[in-house]
Amino acid sequence: MGDKEDYNWHYLTQLKMRIHAHQKVCECLLREGTLSLAQVIRFTQLSKQNVTNALLVLVQHNCVQAFTIQLPGGFEEEPKIMTQYMALHTNIIHHMRFPKFLAIVSKEFGEECKEIFEGLLQHGRLSFNQIMDRHKDKHKADITNGENSTAANVLHENFNKLAQAHYIERCPAHEPFLEPPEQGAKKRTSKSKIADAPPTLEARALAAATPMESLRFLVDVDTLSNGALEDDSKNSPATDIVGEKRKHDCLEPETDIWATNKNKEILWRVNFEEFVRRLRQKFCVSHVTTSLDRGAGIVLNAIYEASRKEETKVKMETTVPLTMDTILEETMKSEEGRSLKLDGVKASLVQLGCEVSAIDFDSDTHSIDLKKIIDQAQSQEVESIVLKKYGREAYRIFRALLKHETLYETDKISIDTFVEKKDVLKILLQLLKDDFVQMERLGNEAQKMDILLWKIHKRSLWAQVLDDMYHAALNLKLRLVHELEQAKDILKGKAVGAEVVQKRKRVGEKWKVLESSLMVLDDAIMLFHDF
Amino acid sequence: MSLLNKRKKPESKTTSGLLDSDKKVLNVIKSKKESAIWLRDLKRDSDLADPIVTKSLKNLITAGLIKEVKHVQFKGRKHYIAAEFEPSQEITGGSWYVDGNLDTAFIEQLKETCLKVIRKLKVATAEGVYDFFKTNRLTNTECTSQQISEILRSMVLDNMIIDVKSTGLAEYHKIPVGQECYRCIAGDKAPITGAMVSIPCGVCPRIRQCTPDGLISPSTCVYFNKWLEF
Ligand code: SF4
């Protein structure tokens, strides 16, 4: 377990160097977990100013979330309000996915939206006015005064498009206040006590910070004018009151650092969640296209399009139920969809696991098992590792075990997989050594020897594979740094000549291979971690 | 010993010319019936000196009273069985084994043919594939419908074909709804390769020992050197 955390952490630390903000503070929060300002100062041994600045940048780039809690007071002592900082692991990893996000926006909405979006990626958080300023700055040369207002309108329109698509969102509250847990626990009914374990402090903080759904993507008309809405941290009654209270009497100096909010403008940022959702959808479509056929991909894509606004979370287990009419209508919107016709759509739905009867009633709805698609893709990734590492027979054995689910006897495996008994045992022991399978012994008096039973612990194996992926990603990254380091002189030097050009070209090629492998590997990491 | 008594009669003719030691060895072997006996167990059970057992075995084989069989799991161990018994499945390994070896050539050939049949039929049950075999006389060797079923299941494990439940619609219309049947992988593409297998670390036997600053590390890694050699 320790190892697992380690690689994830190493990897994150490497990545965060990309946003080159105060490595030490980020590293410290990733390693130690949620901390107060004083604790960060103690652990990092940096000055208060440095830590405060670093936190500011990390919050600005959505890598850290702050929240306040109330510490119980002692004898004759008032309870104390304290600000805590937590690292947002997933968001930090998302930084390496920016090219993927950018490609989605660019493809869907074109260059102008891409420009707005790029600004948000670069700066983490911006108000609409800041975006406008950036735009003006960039296009100073080609805009005359008369065109200024039209340009602003177009910009607003594009901004709106991004918000409507949920690609950008209002920033979460800077420092939501979390009620002391005891109080919360008391309020619970006896019924809810039996329910799941209470959410962690971090999960509560994230929930409290997120703007209400109705506000989250709302581009107010005020955004256009300079007088923006009020403080965006006022997003729920609870934080509202706390926000006020905080402002008046219990402000610690550290809460003043949020200079970005001094104009009281609503800040916007990229909504990573929506991109994970889109990437998951794209992944599922391309997976069924390769594993089933083109028609299945077209139909699944149409189902996604028709239910885009209705999906509530990223890890949807099934698609939103839709009637045949709706699916058909959406499919027919695209050229290649029209080529399928009604029968083709029906056949694809069947392939995707829906039960389609010959006569379809208006009330019949269909939804597709997405979890199954994801499961299948994950299994395929692991199976391909087994195939390459241990060969075709091991692959067959491994797939048999995955299918079997319960304990499986060596002899039975041999029979079902057409692998000689002694070879089966050899392969299984090898897989056991590398933790791909588990073994149990069953004493057998009659044969005076133990019967060996085998199975796959999917959950722990998948976690191990994901950990290896992080490790591999870290290695790719380190190798990339190493290659650049090696080639420093060649890249920097002014020397020309066929040999140097050739060398530079080779470094470029190596870099390309490493970078693109990292992107492909990241798709797989998302498959195991985010989908 | 009761077994011995029971069997005495039919044997009397053929065992007439045998030595006492031969008879003793024969009886031990016969007592094991279709399970056969390992030479070492035979020596122990017959309680005779090694050279005598060896000699008796020779005599008995020449007389056609016993035969040597290959044990599928212990190929190096000599096993003997009385002539009137056929070795059990545990010894032969079942119908896919010939002389204690898995008949891989036959299996591969059968798989290939099954694949062709399924490609032709698009979708078929195990019974359907078997019928096709029978009516078209596809193999020289006899094979049962049970064998075809086993082959098809292993082909699913090979990811050569997939198993699906019939929907009764379109190409499934001849197959009752819900019945298990087989079809080819989409477009007969080459198996999809994963992300991990396309980089050295993904299948590296050393990954557990590899650390950023260790003896084995990405910057000194030979697998990487080789991979980036172009
Ligand atoms: S860097 Fe080299 S040694 Fe380390 S895991 Fe990758 S391939 Fe293996």
PDB file of C-alpha atoms in Angstrom, chain A residues 3 7 10 287 289-293 346-347 350-351 354 356-358 380-381 383-389 392-393 395-397 399-401 403 408 411 414-422 434-435 447 449 464-465 467-469 471-476 478-479 482-483 506 509-510 513-514 517-518 520-521 524, chain B residues 72-75 89-90 93 96-97 100-104 107-108 111 147 150-163 167 169-172 183 185-187 189 191-205 207-212 217-222 224-225 227-230:
ATOM      1  CA  ASP A   3       4.343   1.791  -2.477  1.00  0.00           C
ATOM      2  CA  TYR A   7       4.185   6.411  -6.933  1.00  0.00           C
ATOM      3  CA  HIS A  10       6.004  11.020  -6.987  1.00  0.00           C
ATOM      4  CA  HIS A 287     -14.312   1.369 -27.607  1.00  0.00           C
ATOM      5  CA  THR A 289     -16.642   1.148 -32.450  1.00  0.00           C
ATOM      6  CA  THR A 290     -13.572  -1.073 -32.327  1.00  0.00           C
ATOM      7  CA  SER A 291     -15.007  -3.921 -30.301  1.00  0.00           C
ATOM      8  CA  LEU A 292     -18.426  -4.018 -31.992  1.00  0.00           C
ATOM      9  CA  ASP A 293     -18.725  -1.889 -35.116  1.00  0.00           C
ATOM     10  CA  LYS A 346     -32.093  -1.362 -33.739  1.00  0.00           C
ATOM     11  CA  ALA A 347     -29.365  -3.881 -34.509  1.00  0.00           C
ATOM     12  CA  VAL A 350     -29.054  -4.954 -29.546  1.00  0.00           C
ATOM     13  CA  GLN A 351     -25.316  -5.208 -29.966  1.00  0.00           C
ATOM     14  CA  CYS A 354     -30.399  -3.470 -25.146  1.00  0.00           C
ATOM     15  CA  VAL A 356     -35.245  -4.503 -28.486  1.00  0.00           C
ATOM     16  CA  SER A 357     -38.498  -6.198 -29.338  1.00  0.00           C
ATOM     17  CA  ALA A 358     -39.875  -6.367 -32.834  1.00  0.00           C
ATOM     18  CA  GLN A 380      -8.591  -5.761 -22.060  1.00  0.00           C
ATOM     19  CA  GLU A 381      -5.751  -3.550 -20.873  1.00  0.00           C
ATOM     20  CA  GLU A 383      -5.109  -8.968 -20.471  1.00  0.00           C
ATOM     21  CA  SER A 384      -2.822  -7.360 -23.008  1.00  0.00           C
ATOM     22  CA  ILE A 385      -0.168  -6.995 -20.310  1.00  0.00           C
ATOM     23  CA  VAL A 386      -0.506 -10.686 -19.454  1.00  0.00           C
ATOM     24  CA  LEU A 387      -0.286 -11.614 -23.137  1.00  0.00           C
ATOM     25  CA  LYS A 388       2.885  -9.652 -23.733  1.00  0.00           C
ATOM     26  CA  LYS A 389       4.560 -10.615 -20.474  1.00  0.00           C
ATOM     27  CA  ARG A 392      -0.627 -16.726 -25.300  1.00  0.00           C
ATOM     28  CA  GLU A 393      -1.297 -19.654 -22.979  1.00  0.00           C
ATOM     29  CA  TYR A 395      -3.468 -15.045 -21.670  1.00  0.00           C
ATOM     30  CA  ARG A 396      -5.989 -17.814 -22.149  1.00  0.00           C
ATOM     31  CA  ILE A 397      -5.617 -18.960 -18.551  1.00  0.00           C
ATOM     32  CA  ARG A 399      -9.093 -14.796 -19.293  1.00  0.00           C
ATOM     33  CA  ALA A 400     -10.554 -18.089 -18.078  1.00  0.00           C
ATOM     34  CA  LEU A 401      -9.924 -17.021 -14.491  1.00  0.00           C
ATOM     35  CA  LYS A 403     -14.535 -15.201 -16.487  1.00  0.00           C
ATOM     36  CA  TYR A 408     -10.830 -22.561 -10.089  1.00  0.00           C
ATOM     37  CA  ASP A 411      -6.873 -29.503 -13.482  1.00  0.00           C
ATOM     38  CA  SER A 414      -5.945 -27.186 -17.852  1.00  0.00           C
ATOM     39  CA  ILE A 415      -8.950 -28.880 -19.412  1.00  0.00           C
ATOM     40  CA  ASP A 416     -10.774 -25.647 -20.243  1.00  0.00           C
ATOM     41  CA  THR A 417      -7.770 -23.858 -21.699  1.00  0.00           C
ATOM     42  CA  PHE A 418      -6.082 -26.698 -23.561  1.00  0.00           C
ATOM     43  CA  VAL A 419      -2.821 -26.174 -21.783  1.00  0.00           C
ATOM     44  CA  GLU A 420      -0.887 -29.179 -20.488  1.00  0.00           C
ATOM     45  CA  LYS A 421      -1.336 -29.669 -16.779  1.00  0.00           C
ATOM     46  CA  LYS A 422       2.257 -29.171 -15.832  1.00  0.00           C
ATOM     47  CA  ASP A 434       3.740 -11.305  -9.825  1.00  0.00           C
ATOM     48  CA  ASP A 435       0.424 -10.962  -7.949  1.00  0.00           C
ATOM     49  CA  GLN A 447      -4.564 -38.222  -3.285  1.00  0.00           C
ATOM     50  CA  MET A 449      -1.575 -33.974  -2.048  1.00  0.00           C
ATOM     51  CA  GLN A 464      -1.869  -2.594  -8.680  1.00  0.00           C
ATOM     52  CA  VAL A 465      -2.080  -2.052 -12.418  1.00  0.00           C
ATOM     53  CA  ASP A 467      -0.114   1.994  -9.546  1.00  0.00           C
ATOM     54  CA  ASP A 468       2.193   0.520 -12.161  1.00  0.00           C
ATOM     55  CA  MET A 469       0.734   2.991 -14.641  1.00  0.00           C
ATOM     56  CA  HIS A 471       5.049   4.447 -11.976  1.00  0.00           C
ATOM     57  CA  ALA A 472       5.445   4.031 -15.721  1.00  0.00           C
ATOM     58  CA  ALA A 473       4.202   7.580 -16.318  1.00  0.00           C
ATOM     59  CA  LEU A 474       6.682   8.898 -13.805  1.00  0.00           C
ATOM     60  CA  ASN A 475       9.434   6.963 -15.561  1.00  0.00           C
ATOM     61  CA  LEU A 476       8.469   8.345 -18.943  1.00  0.00           C
ATOM     62  CA  LEU A 478      11.899  11.293 -15.849  1.00  0.00           C
ATOM     63  CA  ARG A 479      13.332   9.864 -19.012  1.00  0.00           C
ATOM     64  CA  HIS A 482      16.959  13.018 -18.783  1.00  0.00           C
ATOM     65  CA  GLU A 483      16.953  13.081 -22.578  1.00  0.00           C
ATOM     66  CA  ARG A 506      16.833  12.662 -33.163  1.00  0.00           C
ATOM     67  CA  GLU A 509      11.950  12.365 -32.285  1.00  0.00           C
ATOM     68  CA  LYS A 510      12.715  10.853 -28.915  1.00  0.00           C
ATOM     69  CA  VAL A 513       7.756   9.351 -28.778  1.00  0.00           C
ATOM     70  CA  LEU A 514       8.001   9.911 -25.040  1.00  0.00           C
ATOM     71  CA  SER A 517       3.369   7.612 -25.085  1.00  0.00           C
ATOM     72  CA  LEU A 518       2.694   9.605 -21.965  1.00  0.00           C
ATOM     73  CA  VAL A 520      -1.673   7.358 -24.417  1.00  0.00           C
ATOM     74  CA  LEU A 521      -0.706   6.089 -21.002  1.00  0.00           C
ATOM     75  CA  ALA A 524      -5.290   4.378 -19.615  1.00  0.00           C
TER      76      ALA A 524
ATOM     77  CA  VAL B  72      -0.040 -37.352 -18.634  1.00  0.00           C
ATOM     78  CA  GLN B  73       1.127 -35.676 -15.463  1.00  0.00           C
ATOM     79  CA  PHE B  74       4.276 -37.705 -14.774  1.00  0.00           C
ATOM     80  CA  LYS B  75       5.783 -38.407 -18.122  1.00  0.00           C
ATOM     81  CA  GLN B  89      -8.758 -40.327 -18.031  1.00  0.00           C
ATOM     82  CA  GLU B  90      -6.431 -39.275 -15.218  1.00  0.00           C
ATOM     83  CA  GLY B  93      -5.529 -36.758 -19.899  1.00  0.00           C
ATOM     84  CA  TRP B  96      -7.344 -34.435 -26.325  1.00  0.00           C
ATOM     85  CA  TYR B  97      -4.293 -36.394 -25.314  1.00  0.00           C
ATOM     86  CA  GLY B 100       0.205 -38.577 -22.743  1.00  0.00           C
ATOM     87  CA  ASN B 101       0.776 -35.474 -24.852  1.00  0.00           C
ATOM     88  CA  LEU B 102      -1.744 -32.799 -25.639  1.00  0.00           C
ATOM     89  CA  ASP B 103      -2.581 -33.177 -29.298  1.00  0.00           C
ATOM     90  CA  THR B 104      -1.899 -29.540 -30.108  1.00  0.00           C
ATOM     91  CA  ILE B 107      -6.511 -28.781 -31.602  1.00  0.00           C
ATOM     92  CA  GLU B 108      -5.058 -25.982 -33.717  1.00  0.00           C
ATOM     93  CA  LYS B 111      -9.753 -24.225 -34.128  1.00  0.00           C
ATOM     94  CA  GLN B 147     -15.285 -31.775 -28.436  1.00  0.00           C
ATOM     95  CA  GLU B 150     -14.876 -27.449 -25.802  1.00  0.00           C
ATOM     96  CA  ILE B 151     -12.938 -26.062 -28.738  1.00  0.00           C
ATOM     97  CA  LEU B 152     -15.361 -23.165 -29.161  1.00  0.00           C
ATOM     98  CA  ARG B 153     -15.149 -22.263 -25.495  1.00  0.00           C
ATOM     99  CA  SER B 154     -11.378 -22.175 -25.637  1.00  0.00           C
ATOM    100  CA  MET B 155     -11.543 -20.022 -28.756  1.00  0.00           C
ATOM    101  CA  VAL B 156     -13.547 -17.511 -26.755  1.00  0.00           C
ATOM    102  CA  LEU B 157     -10.711 -17.496 -24.230  1.00  0.00           C
ATOM    103  CA  ASP B 158      -8.313 -16.930 -27.112  1.00  0.00           C
ATOM    104  CA  ASN B 159     -10.435 -13.952 -28.120  1.00  0.00           C
ATOM    105  CA  MET B 160     -10.779 -15.467 -31.591  1.00  0.00           C
ATOM    106  CA  ILE B 161     -14.566 -15.460 -31.317  1.00  0.00           C
ATOM    107  CA  ILE B 162     -17.073 -14.070 -28.832  1.00  0.00           C
ATOM    108  CA  ASP B 163     -19.996 -15.763 -27.141  1.00  0.00           C
ATOM    109  CA  THR B 167     -31.688 -12.079 -29.669  1.00  0.00           C
ATOM    110  CA  LEU B 169     -33.467 -10.787 -34.467  1.00  0.00           C
ATOM    111  CA  ALA B 170     -31.748 -10.295 -37.819  1.00  0.00           C
ATOM    112  CA  GLU B 171     -28.876 -12.759 -38.222  1.00  0.00           C
ATOM    113  CA  TYR B 172     -29.947 -14.545 -35.050  1.00  0.00           C
ATOM    114  CA  ARG B 183     -19.692 -14.993 -33.616  1.00  0.00           C
ATOM    115  CA  ILE B 185     -14.660 -10.562 -33.513  1.00  0.00           C
ATOM    116  CA  ALA B 186     -15.657  -7.300 -35.205  1.00  0.00           C
ATOM    117  CA  GLY B 187     -13.924  -6.815 -38.527  1.00  0.00           C
ATOM    118  CA  LYS B 189      -8.954  -6.834 -36.595  1.00  0.00           C
ATOM    119  CA  PRO B 191      -6.080  -7.686 -31.215  1.00  0.00           C
ATOM    120  CA  ILE B 192      -6.193  -4.205 -29.728  1.00  0.00           C
ATOM    121  CA  THR B 193      -2.946  -3.413 -28.008  1.00  0.00           C
ATOM    122  CA  GLY B 194      -2.956  -1.732 -24.649  1.00  0.00           C
ATOM    123  CA  ALA B 195      -1.250   1.413 -23.443  1.00  0.00           C
ATOM    124  CA  MET B 196       1.078  -0.366 -21.056  1.00  0.00           C
ATOM    125  CA  VAL B 197       2.356  -2.906 -23.559  1.00  0.00           C
ATOM    126  CA  SER B 198       3.517  -0.194 -25.900  1.00  0.00           C
ATOM    127  CA  ILE B 199       6.098   1.183 -23.466  1.00  0.00           C
ATOM    128  CA  PRO B 200       9.049  -0.570 -21.829  1.00  0.00           C
ATOM    129  CA  CYS B 201       7.917  -0.005 -18.231  1.00  0.00           C
ATOM    130  CA  GLY B 202       4.475  -1.465 -18.907  1.00  0.00           C
ATOM    131  CA  VAL B 203       5.777  -5.011 -19.125  1.00  0.00           C
ATOM    132  CA  CYS B 204       9.070  -4.599 -17.348  1.00  0.00           C
ATOM    133  CA  PRO B 205      10.110  -7.428 -15.025  1.00  0.00           C
ATOM    134  CA  ILE B 207       9.545  -2.327 -12.324  1.00  0.00           C
ATOM    135  CA  ARG B 208       9.464  -3.143  -8.617  1.00  0.00           C
ATOM    136  CA  GLN B 209      13.177  -2.530  -8.271  1.00  0.00           C
ATOM    137  CA  CYS B 210      13.209   0.562 -10.434  1.00  0.00           C
ATOM    138  CA  THR B 211      13.397   3.910  -8.636  1.00  0.00           C
ATOM    139  CA  PRO B 212      14.211   7.442  -9.785  1.00  0.00           C
ATOM    140  CA  SER B 217      16.370   3.849 -12.948  1.00  0.00           C
ATOM    141  CA  PRO B 218      14.691   5.361 -15.998  1.00  0.00           C
ATOM    142  CA  SER B 219      17.731   7.446 -16.886  1.00  0.00           C
ATOM    143  CA  THR B 220      20.049   4.446 -17.002  1.00  0.00           C
ATOM    144  CA  CYS B 221      17.493   1.911 -18.187  1.00  0.00           C
ATOM    145  CA  VAL B 222      18.644  -0.390 -20.968  1.00  0.00           C
ATOM    146  CA  PHE B 224      14.578   2.565 -22.667  1.00  0.00           C
ATOM    147  CA  ASN B 225      17.901   2.860 -24.498  1.00  0.00           C
ATOM    148  CA  TRP B 227      13.370   1.520 -27.303  1.00  0.00           C
ATOM    149  CA  LEU B 228      14.600   4.999 -28.145  1.00  0.00           C
ATOM    150  CA  GLU B 229      17.202   3.729 -30.559  1.00  0.00           C
ATOM    151  CA  PHE B 230      16.208   4.908 -33.989  1.00  0.00           C
TER     152      PHE B 230
END
